[in-house]
Amino acid sequence: MAKRPSWVCTLITQLSLCLALYVALNLGQPQKYIYQRTNGISSNRKGLDFYFISVTGGFRPLEQQTLLLKQMEDVAKSYDARFVINTSELGEDDPLKQNATWLFPSLKVPWYTTKASKEKEVGCFQEQIRLPHGEALDIIGVNTGSLQGKIPTALPSASGDLLLNWLKSALEAINGHWCIVVGFHPLVLCEEHEEQLEAKKIYEPLHHIFMKFGVNTYLSKHGCIKYSRQDSITYMENPGLIESGNGREMVDGFLLHKVSSLEILTYFVTSEGEVVYRTATHQRGKEVM
């Protein structure tokens, strides 16, 4: 029988030693790839996570816009964000969206953008996204320009009626596990100079439709609240460019949403990368903060 060359024996020995060292170092160690926390954001790495970003578009100083988009790109890349919802009054002409998809590779994902004009077109987008756990997320964008000046009164105009009728038809046709309606204008109004989570007034015609058709969340630009729960509906406002708690400086940021079969976790991430707060919307409309 032919004798093996000495270099073959040496190679086999070295590979065996490397394998033994790897097993010794990892035996009993936690598998960090299964569950991680980054900047306060929980992440399950088994492939069942589904993330998307929402942001309020519009014009910003160039330095401020660049800082925001760089942070959005980092988060989108780290969490594999599948799309971006842009609460904007400018529609497809929004400068934040245009610069993001042109200059930042990780943000070249689908962008769903609202608008707020007085045109007859009341729908902005309607998408059903299949989730990794087999369920579906429906997102519907509406042109809230027809409601401008009428929120939160309960008497819509003729153009407002057109929006309500279109939304009813759109909601009747969906059957997803989660449903988010997106518009530029907030639908809740708080008392002046009063910090609170509960809204004082709400645009009742849309609220009744949301209740009837099982809408989970209405997402808009920032008004006077972070979020508010009315009956089983979460009204969530994208922070955008807002004053900080001390009122001395402006804070810019966006929302990162993590969707599972039981809840949607939402994180407010500033343009500096700080997670300021987290909310959770559960399937039955119960939120915690």
PDB file of C-alpha atoms in Angstrom:
ATOM      1  CA  MET A   1       0.000   0.000   0.000  1.00  0.00           C
ATOM      2  CA  ALA A   2       1.403   3.402  -1.037  1.00  0.00           C
ATOM      3  CA  LYS A   3       2.520   5.648   1.786  1.00  0.00           C
ATOM      4  CA  ARG A   4       0.791   9.074   2.012  1.00  0.00           C
ATOM      5  CA  PRO A   5       3.061  12.070   1.403  1.00  0.00           C
ATOM      6  CA  SER A   6       4.107  13.817   4.600  1.00  0.00           C
ATOM      7  CA  TRP A   7       2.472  17.123   3.571  1.00  0.00           C
ATOM      8  CA  VAL A   8      -0.955  15.405   3.414  1.00  0.00           C
ATOM      9  CA  CYS A   9      -0.611  14.146   6.986  1.00  0.00           C
ATOM     10  CA  THR A  10       0.506  17.584   8.133  1.00  0.00           C
ATOM     11  CA  LEU A  11      -2.490  19.260   6.467  1.00  0.00           C
ATOM     12  CA  ILE A  12      -4.964  16.787   8.008  1.00  0.00           C
ATOM     13  CA  THR A  13      -3.426  17.346  11.446  1.00  0.00           C
ATOM     14  CA  GLN A  14      -3.646  21.128  11.142  1.00  0.00           C
ATOM     15  CA  LEU A  15      -7.294  21.021  10.016  1.00  0.00           C
ATOM     16  CA  SER A  16      -8.168  18.719  12.923  1.00  0.00           C
ATOM     17  CA  LEU A  17      -6.513  21.071  15.395  1.00  0.00           C
ATOM     18  CA  CYS A  18      -8.359  24.102  13.939  1.00  0.00           C
ATOM     19  CA  LEU A  19     -11.691  22.295  14.154  1.00  0.00           C
ATOM     20  CA  ALA A  20     -11.062  21.254  17.744  1.00  0.00           C
ATOM     21  CA  LEU A  21     -10.088  24.830  18.700  1.00  0.00           C
ATOM     22  CA  TYR A  22     -13.267  26.226  17.056  1.00  0.00           C
ATOM     23  CA  VAL A  23     -15.484  23.751  18.933  1.00  0.00           C
ATOM     24  CA  ALA A  24     -13.734  24.514  22.230  1.00  0.00           C
ATOM     25  CA  LEU A  25     -14.131  28.270  21.822  1.00  0.00           C
ATOM     26  CA  ASN A  26     -17.802  28.116  20.842  1.00  0.00           C
ATOM     27  CA  LEU A  27     -19.039  25.321  23.089  1.00  0.00           C
ATOM     28  CA  GLY A  28     -21.626  26.700  25.440  1.00  0.00           C
ATOM     29  CA  GLN A  29     -21.518  30.185  23.937  1.00  0.00           C
ATOM     30  CA  PRO A  30     -24.838  31.909  23.034  1.00  0.00           C
ATOM     31  CA  GLN A  31     -25.695  32.097  19.370  1.00  0.00           C
ATOM     32  CA  LYS A  32     -25.638  35.876  18.878  1.00  0.00           C
ATOM     33  CA  TYR A  33     -26.928  35.683  15.336  1.00  0.00           C
ATOM     34  CA  ILE A  34     -30.305  34.437  16.619  1.00  0.00           C
ATOM     35  CA  TYR A  35     -31.122  37.527  18.662  1.00  0.00           C
ATOM     36  CA  GLN A  36     -29.339  40.872  18.742  1.00  0.00           C
ATOM     37  CA  ARG A  37     -29.907  44.387  20.067  1.00  0.00           C
ATOM     38  CA  THR A  38     -28.522  47.312  18.153  1.00  0.00           C
ATOM     39  CA  ASN A  39     -29.012  50.861  19.456  1.00  0.00           C
ATOM     40  CA  GLY A  40     -32.024  49.715  21.457  1.00  0.00           C
ATOM     41  CA  ILE A  41     -33.713  47.961  18.499  1.00  0.00           C
ATOM     42  CA  SER A  42     -34.415  44.271  18.919  1.00  0.00           C
ATOM     43  CA  SER A  43     -33.726  42.001  15.986  1.00  0.00           C
ATOM     44  CA  ASN A  44     -34.395  38.325  15.446  1.00  0.00           C
ATOM     45  CA  ARG A  45     -31.963  37.050  12.806  1.00  0.00           C
ATOM     46  CA  LYS A  46     -33.872  33.901  11.850  1.00  0.00           C
ATOM     47  CA  GLY A  47     -35.400  35.526   8.794  1.00  0.00           C
ATOM     48  CA  LEU A  48     -38.903  36.176  10.137  1.00  0.00           C
ATOM     49  CA  ASP A  49     -38.335  39.874  10.754  1.00  0.00           C
ATOM     50  CA  PHE A  50     -39.896  42.353   8.348  1.00  0.00           C
ATOM     51  CA  TYR A  51     -38.885  46.004   8.538  1.00  0.00           C
ATOM     52  CA  PHE A  52     -39.867  49.162   6.751  1.00  0.00           C
ATOM     53  CA  ILE A  53     -39.177  52.855   7.291  1.00  0.00           C
ATOM     54  CA  SER A  54     -41.499  55.841   7.321  1.00  0.00           C
ATOM     55  CA  VAL A  55     -40.362  59.464   7.147  1.00  0.00           C
ATOM     56  CA  THR A  56     -41.828  62.917   6.612  1.00  0.00           C
ATOM     57  CA  GLY A  57     -40.422  64.342   3.401  1.00  0.00           C
ATOM     58  CA  GLY A  58     -40.193  67.935   2.287  1.00  0.00           C
ATOM     59  CA  PHE A  59     -37.424  70.503   2.062  1.00  0.00           C
ATOM     60  CA  ARG A  60     -34.501  70.553   4.509  1.00  0.00           C
ATOM     61  CA  PRO A  61     -31.132  72.350   4.545  1.00  0.00           C
ATOM     62  CA  LEU A  62     -28.633  70.283   2.574  1.00  0.00           C
ATOM     63  CA  GLU A  63     -26.478  69.332   5.585  1.00  0.00           C
ATOM     64  CA  GLN A  64     -29.510  68.300   7.602  1.00  0.00           C
ATOM     65  CA  GLN A  65     -30.986  66.293   4.738  1.00  0.00           C
ATOM     66  CA  THR A  66     -27.691  64.490   4.142  1.00  0.00           C
ATOM     67  CA  LEU A  67     -27.355  63.567   7.826  1.00  0.00           C
ATOM     68  CA  LEU A  68     -30.905  62.197   7.880  1.00  0.00           C
ATOM     69  CA  LEU A  69     -30.485  60.175   4.700  1.00  0.00           C
ATOM     70  CA  LYS A  70     -27.163  58.705   5.846  1.00  0.00           C
ATOM     71  CA  GLN A  71     -28.798  57.501   9.045  1.00  0.00           C
ATOM     72  CA  MET A  72     -31.744  56.103   7.105  1.00  0.00           C
ATOM     73  CA  GLU A  73     -29.343  54.272   4.794  1.00  0.00           C
ATOM     74  CA  ASP A  74     -27.457  52.747   7.738  1.00  0.00           C
ATOM     75  CA  VAL A  75     -30.680  51.520   9.333  1.00  0.00           C
ATOM     76  CA  ALA A  76     -32.102  50.272   6.022  1.00  0.00           C
ATOM     77  CA  LYS A  77     -28.935  48.293   5.384  1.00  0.00           C
ATOM     78  CA  SER A  78     -28.674  46.894   8.931  1.00  0.00           C
ATOM     79  CA  TYR A  79     -32.295  45.765   9.115  1.00  0.00           C
ATOM     80  CA  ASP A  80     -32.950  45.039   5.448  1.00  0.00           C
ATOM     81  CA  ALA A  81     -35.823  47.543   5.263  1.00  0.00           C
ATOM     82  CA  ARG A  82     -38.057  46.505   2.360  1.00  0.00           C
ATOM     83  CA  PHE A  83     -39.656  49.857   1.522  1.00  0.00           C
ATOM     84  CA  VAL A  84     -40.092  53.464   2.655  1.00  0.00           C
ATOM     85  CA  ILE A  85     -43.376  55.297   3.303  1.00  0.00           C
ATOM     86  CA  ASN A  86     -42.978  59.020   2.698  1.00  0.00           C
ATOM     87  CA  THR A  87     -45.625  61.274   4.296  1.00  0.00           C
ATOM     88  CA  SER A  88     -45.248  64.232   1.977  1.00  0.00           C
ATOM     89  CA  GLU A  89     -47.516  66.857   0.464  1.00  0.00           C
ATOM     90  CA  LEU A  90     -45.401  66.941  -2.721  1.00  0.00           C
ATOM     91  CA  GLY A  91     -45.966  63.422  -4.045  1.00  0.00           C
ATOM     92  CA  GLU A  92     -43.358  62.054  -6.435  1.00  0.00           C
ATOM     93  CA  ASP A  93     -41.673  65.481  -6.610  1.00  0.00           C
ATOM     94  CA  ASP A  94     -40.610  65.288  -2.980  1.00  0.00           C
ATOM     95  CA  PRO A  95     -36.903  66.276  -2.744  1.00  0.00           C
ATOM     96  CA  LEU A  96     -36.102  63.870   0.105  1.00  0.00           C
ATOM     97  CA  LYS A  97     -37.308  60.908  -1.936  1.00  0.00           C
ATOM     98  CA  GLN A  98     -35.536  62.043  -5.096  1.00  0.00           C
ATOM     99  CA  ASN A  99     -32.176  62.557  -3.386  1.00  0.00           C
ATOM    100  CA  ALA A 100     -32.465  59.340  -1.367  1.00  0.00           C
ATOM    101  CA  THR A 101     -33.069  57.075  -4.350  1.00  0.00           C
ATOM    102  CA  TRP A 102     -30.430  58.859  -6.416  1.00  0.00           C
ATOM    103  CA  LEU A 103     -27.530  59.117  -3.941  1.00  0.00           C
ATOM    104  CA  PHE A 104     -27.956  56.317  -1.375  1.00  0.00           C
ATOM    105  CA  PRO A 105     -27.820  52.699  -2.643  1.00  0.00           C
ATOM    106  CA  SER A 106     -29.560  51.090   0.368  1.00  0.00           C
ATOM    107  CA  LEU A 107     -32.522  53.447  -0.068  1.00  0.00           C
ATOM    108  CA  LYS A 108     -33.137  52.342  -3.659  1.00  0.00           C
ATOM    109  CA  VAL A 109     -36.132  50.365  -2.465  1.00  0.00           C
ATOM    110  CA  PRO A 110     -39.801  51.045  -3.272  1.00  0.00           C
ATOM    111  CA  TRP A 111     -40.956  54.442  -1.947  1.00  0.00           C
ATOM    112  CA  TYR A 112     -44.682  54.960  -1.360  1.00  0.00           C
ATOM    113  CA  THR A 113     -45.364  58.676  -1.226  1.00  0.00           C
ATOM    114  CA  THR A 114     -48.470  60.601  -0.249  1.00  0.00           C
ATOM    115  CA  LYS A 115     -49.488  64.031  -1.491  1.00  0.00           C
ATOM    116  CA  ALA A 116     -51.834  66.772  -0.363  1.00  0.00           C
ATOM    117  CA  SER A 117     -53.303  68.568  -3.354  1.00  0.00           C
ATOM    118  CA  LYS A 118     -56.807  69.580  -4.293  1.00  0.00           C
ATOM    119  CA  GLU A 119     -56.774  67.414  -7.412  1.00  0.00           C
ATOM    120  CA  LYS A 120     -59.607  64.977  -8.029  1.00  0.00           C
ATOM    121  CA  GLU A 121     -57.253  62.029  -7.645  1.00  0.00           C
ATOM    122  CA  VAL A 122     -57.804  60.883  -4.063  1.00  0.00           C
ATOM    123  CA  GLY A 123     -55.708  57.699  -3.949  1.00  0.00           C
ATOM    124  CA  CYS A 124     -51.904  57.838  -3.837  1.00  0.00           C
ATOM    125  CA  PHE A 125     -50.980  54.154  -3.641  1.00  0.00           C
ATOM    126  CA  GLN A 126     -52.392  50.783  -2.661  1.00  0.00           C
ATOM    127  CA  GLU A 127     -50.077  47.847  -2.017  1.00  0.00           C
ATOM    128  CA  GLN A 128     -50.287  44.410  -0.439  1.00  0.00           C
ATOM    129  CA  ILE A 129     -46.954  43.118   0.875  1.00  0.00           C
ATOM    130  CA  ARG A 130     -46.470  39.459   1.688  1.00  0.00           C
ATOM    131  CA  LEU A 131     -44.780  38.950   5.072  1.00  0.00           C
ATOM    132  CA  PRO A 132     -42.193  36.223   5.862  1.00  0.00           C
ATOM    133  CA  HIS A 133     -44.582  34.425   8.229  1.00  0.00           C
ATOM    134  CA  GLY A 134     -47.133  33.978   5.422  1.00  0.00           C
ATOM    135  CA  GLU A 135     -49.506  36.845   6.231  1.00  0.00           C
ATOM    136  CA  ALA A 136     -50.019  40.134   4.396  1.00  0.00           C
ATOM    137  CA  LEU A 137     -49.662  43.833   5.144  1.00  0.00           C
ATOM    138  CA  ASP A 138     -51.924  46.243   3.244  1.00  0.00           C
ATOM    139  CA  ILE A 139     -50.883  49.882   2.945  1.00  0.00           C
ATOM    140  CA  ILE A 140     -53.140  52.503   1.388  1.00  0.00           C
ATOM    141  CA  GLY A 141     -52.063  56.087   0.730  1.00  0.00           C
ATOM    142  CA  VAL A 142     -54.670  58.835   0.436  1.00  0.00           C
ATOM    143  CA  ASN A 143     -54.528  62.406  -0.831  1.00  0.00           C
ATOM    144  CA  THR A 144     -55.733  64.363   2.195  1.00  0.00           C
ATOM    145  CA  GLY A 145     -55.692  67.690   0.354  1.00  0.00           C
ATOM    146  CA  SER A 146     -59.472  67.544   0.029  1.00  0.00           C
ATOM    147  CA  LEU A 147     -59.750  67.509   3.829  1.00  0.00           C
ATOM    148  CA  GLN A 148     -57.478  70.492   4.412  1.00  0.00           C
ATOM    149  CA  GLY A 149     -59.130  73.073   6.639  1.00  0.00           C
ATOM    150  CA  LYS A 150     -61.926  70.667   7.614  1.00  0.00           C
ATOM    151  CA  ILE A 151     -60.111  68.455  10.122  1.00  0.00           C
ATOM    152  CA  PRO A 152     -61.329  67.645  12.730  1.00  0.00           C
ATOM    153  CA  THR A 153     -64.863  68.771  11.892  1.00  0.00           C
ATOM    154  CA  ALA A 154     -67.334  66.031  11.023  1.00  0.00           C
ATOM    155  CA  LEU A 155     -68.789  67.626   7.888  1.00  0.00           C
ATOM    156  CA  PRO A 156     -66.783  66.664   4.780  1.00  0.00           C
ATOM    157  CA  SER A 157     -67.034  68.574   1.523  1.00  0.00           C
ATOM    158  CA  ALA A 158     -67.932  67.107  -1.855  1.00  0.00           C
ATOM    159  CA  SER A 159     -64.267  66.396  -2.546  1.00  0.00           C
ATOM    160  CA  GLY A 160     -63.996  64.892   0.915  1.00  0.00           C
ATOM    161  CA  ASP A 161     -66.918  62.590   0.111  1.00  0.00           C
ATOM    162  CA  LEU A 162     -65.021  61.425  -2.974  1.00  0.00           C
ATOM    163  CA  LEU A 163     -62.072  60.472  -0.771  1.00  0.00           C
ATOM    164  CA  LEU A 164     -64.261  58.632   1.733  1.00  0.00           C
ATOM    165  CA  ASN A 165     -66.047  56.642  -0.984  1.00  0.00           C
ATOM    166  CA  TRP A 166     -62.764  55.689  -2.664  1.00  0.00           C
ATOM    167  CA  LEU A 167     -61.269  54.571   0.646  1.00  0.00           C
ATOM    168  CA  LYS A 168     -64.325  52.428   1.464  1.00  0.00           C
ATOM    169  CA  SER A 169     -64.001  50.627  -1.872  1.00  0.00           C
ATOM    170  CA  ALA A 170     -60.259  50.104  -1.374  1.00  0.00           C
ATOM    171  CA  LEU A 171     -60.711  48.699   2.142  1.00  0.00           C
ATOM    172  CA  GLU A 172     -63.548  46.403   1.092  1.00  0.00           C
ATOM    173  CA  ALA A 173     -61.232  44.723  -1.419  1.00  0.00           C
ATOM    174  CA  ILE A 174     -58.407  43.803   0.972  1.00  0.00           C
ATOM    175  CA  ASN A 175     -57.985  40.902   3.370  1.00  0.00           C
ATOM    176  CA  GLY A 176     -54.504  41.302   4.845  1.00  0.00           C
ATOM    177  CA  HIS A 177     -53.528  40.583   8.445  1.00  0.00           C
ATOM    178  CA  TRP A 178     -52.430  44.212   8.969  1.00  0.00           C
ATOM    179  CA  CYS A 179     -53.766  47.401   7.389  1.00  0.00           C
ATOM    180  CA  ILE A 180     -52.126  50.838   7.506  1.00  0.00           C
ATOM    181  CA  VAL A 181     -53.676  53.941   5.929  1.00  0.00           C
ATOM    182  CA  VAL A 182     -51.278  56.800   5.211  1.00  0.00           C
ATOM    183  CA  GLY A 183     -52.028  60.479   4.664  1.00  0.00           C
ATOM    184  CA  PHE A 184     -50.128  63.734   4.918  1.00  0.00           C
ATOM    185  CA  HIS A 185     -52.451  65.514   7.362  1.00  0.00           C
ATOM    186  CA  PRO A 186     -52.872  64.393  10.990  1.00  0.00           C
ATOM    187  CA  LEU A 187     -56.460  63.512  11.872  1.00  0.00           C
ATOM    188  CA  VAL A 188     -56.292  64.399  15.566  1.00  0.00           C
ATOM    189  CA  LEU A 189     -56.160  67.753  17.325  1.00  0.00           C
ATOM    190  CA  CYS A 190     -54.899  68.432  20.854  1.00  0.00           C
ATOM    191  CA  GLU A 191     -55.612  71.365  23.100  1.00  0.00           C
ATOM    192  CA  GLU A 192     -53.076  74.143  22.681  1.00  0.00           C
ATOM    193  CA  HIS A 193     -50.007  73.971  24.955  1.00  0.00           C
ATOM    194  CA  GLU A 194     -51.138  70.663  26.426  1.00  0.00           C
ATOM    195  CA  GLU A 195     -48.845  67.652  26.244  1.00  0.00           C
ATOM    196  CA  GLN A 196     -50.873  64.454  26.202  1.00  0.00           C
ATOM    197  CA  LEU A 197     -51.268  61.134  24.453  1.00  0.00           C
ATOM    198  CA  GLU A 198     -55.036  61.240  24.069  1.00  0.00           C
ATOM    199  CA  ALA A 199     -56.408  63.392  21.281  1.00  0.00           C
ATOM    200  CA  LYS A 200     -59.170  65.883  22.081  1.00  0.00           C
ATOM    201  CA  LYS A 201     -60.803  65.810  18.654  1.00  0.00           C
ATOM    202  CA  ILE A 202     -60.677  63.493  15.685  1.00  0.00           C
ATOM    203  CA  TYR A 203     -61.931  63.495  12.123  1.00  0.00           C
ATOM    204  CA  GLU A 204     -64.966  61.269  12.694  1.00  0.00           C
ATOM    205  CA  PRO A 205     -65.902  60.277   9.096  1.00  0.00           C
ATOM    206  CA  LEU A 206     -62.540  58.609   8.507  1.00  0.00           C
ATOM    207  CA  HIS A 207     -62.433  57.174  12.022  1.00  0.00           C
ATOM    208  CA  HIS A 208     -65.760  55.414  11.460  1.00  0.00           C
ATOM    209  CA  ILE A 209     -64.448  53.903   8.213  1.00  0.00           C
ATOM    210  CA  PHE A 210     -61.279  52.719   9.943  1.00  0.00           C
ATOM    211  CA  MET A 211     -63.362  51.055  12.637  1.00  0.00           C
ATOM    212  CA  LYS A 212     -65.712  49.376  10.180  1.00  0.00           C
ATOM    213  CA  PHE A 213     -62.994  47.871   7.992  1.00  0.00           C
ATOM    214  CA  GLY A 214     -60.444  46.926  10.660  1.00  0.00           C
ATOM    215  CA  VAL A 215     -57.697  49.466   9.940  1.00  0.00           C
ATOM    216  CA  ASN A 216     -54.895  49.097  12.482  1.00  0.00           C
ATOM    217  CA  THR A 217     -52.988  52.368  12.042  1.00  0.00           C
ATOM    218  CA  TYR A 218     -53.293  55.777  10.422  1.00  0.00           C
ATOM    219  CA  LEU A 219     -49.837  57.246   9.741  1.00  0.00           C
ATOM    220  CA  SER A 220     -49.285  60.948   8.991  1.00  0.00           C
ATOM    221  CA  LYS A 221     -46.836  63.815   9.405  1.00  0.00           C
ATOM    222  CA  HIS A 222     -46.257  65.225  12.879  1.00  0.00           C
ATOM    223  CA  GLY A 223     -49.026  67.242  14.480  1.00  0.00           C
ATOM    224  CA  CYS A 224     -49.355  67.465  18.260  1.00  0.00           C
ATOM    225  CA  ILE A 225     -48.866  63.857  19.385  1.00  0.00           C
ATOM    226  CA  LYS A 226     -46.471  60.932  19.014  1.00  0.00           C
ATOM    227  CA  TYR A 227     -49.338  58.508  18.851  1.00  0.00           C
ATOM    228  CA  SER A 228     -52.891  58.196  20.118  1.00  0.00           C
ATOM    229  CA  ARG A 229     -55.233  55.250  20.448  1.00  0.00           C
ATOM    230  CA  GLN A 230     -58.884  55.879  19.666  1.00  0.00           C
ATOM    231  CA  ASP A 231     -61.010  52.765  20.122  1.00  0.00           C
ATOM    232  CA  SER A 232     -58.941  50.127  18.296  1.00  0.00           C
ATOM    233  CA  ILE A 233     -57.151  52.513  15.907  1.00  0.00           C
ATOM    234  CA  THR A 234     -53.608  53.796  16.397  1.00  0.00           C
ATOM    235  CA  TYR A 235     -53.023  57.322  15.092  1.00  0.00           C
ATOM    236  CA  MET A 236     -49.270  57.612  14.635  1.00  0.00           C
ATOM    237  CA  GLU A 237     -47.469  60.781  13.571  1.00  0.00           C
ATOM    238  CA  ASN A 238     -44.063  60.693  11.918  1.00  0.00           C
ATOM    239  CA  PRO A 239     -41.849  63.036  13.941  1.00  0.00           C
ATOM    240  CA  GLY A 240     -40.052  64.700  11.032  1.00  0.00           C
ATOM    241  CA  LEU A 241     -38.406  67.950  12.102  1.00  0.00           C
ATOM    242  CA  ILE A 242     -39.739  68.762  15.592  1.00  0.00           C
ATOM    243  CA  GLU A 243     -38.630  70.602  18.709  1.00  0.00           C
ATOM    244  CA  SER A 244     -36.839  68.584  21.376  1.00  0.00           C
ATOM    245  CA  GLY A 245     -38.193  68.286  24.902  1.00  0.00           C
ATOM    246  CA  ASN A 246     -36.452  71.445  26.104  1.00  0.00           C
ATOM    247  CA  GLY A 247     -37.785  73.456  23.162  1.00  0.00           C
ATOM    248  CA  ARG A 248     -34.344  74.825  22.335  1.00  0.00           C
ATOM    249  CA  GLU A 249     -33.396  72.744  19.338  1.00  0.00           C
ATOM    250  CA  MET A 250     -34.974  70.897  16.447  1.00  0.00           C
ATOM    251  CA  VAL A 251     -34.811  67.108  16.264  1.00  0.00           C
ATOM    252  CA  ASP A 252     -35.036  65.335  12.918  1.00  0.00           C
ATOM    253  CA  GLY A 253     -35.664  61.645  12.455  1.00  0.00           C
ATOM    254  CA  PHE A 254     -37.778  58.829  11.079  1.00  0.00           C
ATOM    255  CA  LEU A 255     -39.672  55.733  12.186  1.00  0.00           C
ATOM    256  CA  LEU A 256     -38.466  52.156  11.833  1.00  0.00           C
ATOM    257  CA  HIS A 257     -41.316  49.622  11.878  1.00  0.00           C
ATOM    258  CA  LYS A 258     -40.879  45.938  12.680  1.00  0.00           C
ATOM    259  CA  VAL A 259     -43.834  43.755  11.659  1.00  0.00           C
ATOM    260  CA  SER A 260     -44.643  40.358  13.128  1.00  0.00           C
ATOM    261  CA  SER A 261     -47.828  38.321  13.218  1.00  0.00           C
ATOM    262  CA  LEU A 262     -48.716  39.624  16.710  1.00  0.00           C
ATOM    263  CA  GLU A 263     -47.539  43.229  16.779  1.00  0.00           C
ATOM    264  CA  ILE A 264     -45.904  46.116  14.962  1.00  0.00           C
ATOM    265  CA  LEU A 265     -43.028  47.630  16.923  1.00  0.00           C
ATOM    266  CA  THR A 266     -42.162  51.207  15.959  1.00  0.00           C
ATOM    267  CA  TYR A 267     -38.945  53.014  16.880  1.00  0.00           C
ATOM    268  CA  PHE A 268     -38.287  56.740  16.524  1.00  0.00           C
ATOM    269  CA  VAL A 269     -34.678  57.048  15.320  1.00  0.00           C
ATOM    270  CA  THR A 270     -33.095  60.512  15.239  1.00  0.00           C
ATOM    271  CA  SER A 271     -30.735  61.634  12.487  1.00  0.00           C
ATOM    272  CA  GLU A 272     -27.955  61.158  15.071  1.00  0.00           C
ATOM    273  CA  GLY A 273     -28.854  57.474  15.393  1.00  0.00           C
ATOM    274  CA  GLU A 274     -30.477  57.657  18.833  1.00  0.00           C
ATOM    275  CA  VAL A 275     -33.613  55.626  19.543  1.00  0.00           C
ATOM    276  CA  VAL A 276     -35.815  58.070  21.466  1.00  0.00           C
ATOM    277  CA  TYR A 277     -38.901  55.937  22.085  1.00  0.00           C
ATOM    278  CA  ARG A 278     -40.639  52.712  21.092  1.00  0.00           C
ATOM    279  CA  THR A 279     -44.318  51.933  20.666  1.00  0.00           C
ATOM    280  CA  ALA A 280     -46.125  48.663  20.020  1.00  0.00           C
ATOM    281  CA  THR A 281     -49.389  48.189  18.158  1.00  0.00           C
ATOM    282  CA  HIS A 282     -51.008  44.848  18.802  1.00  0.00           C
ATOM    283  CA  GLN A 283     -53.518  43.123  16.596  1.00  0.00           C
ATOM    284  CA  ARG A 284     -56.410  44.019  18.898  1.00  0.00           C
ATOM    285  CA  GLY A 285     -55.468  47.683  18.966  1.00  0.00           C
ATOM    286  CA  LYS A 286     -53.686  47.706  22.327  1.00  0.00           C
ATOM    287  CA  GLU A 287     -50.554  49.885  22.481  1.00  0.00           C
ATOM    288  CA  VAL A 288     -47.789  50.138  25.014  1.00  0.00           C
ATOM    289  CA  MET A 289     -44.958  52.647  25.181  1.00  0.00           C
TER     290      MET A 289
END
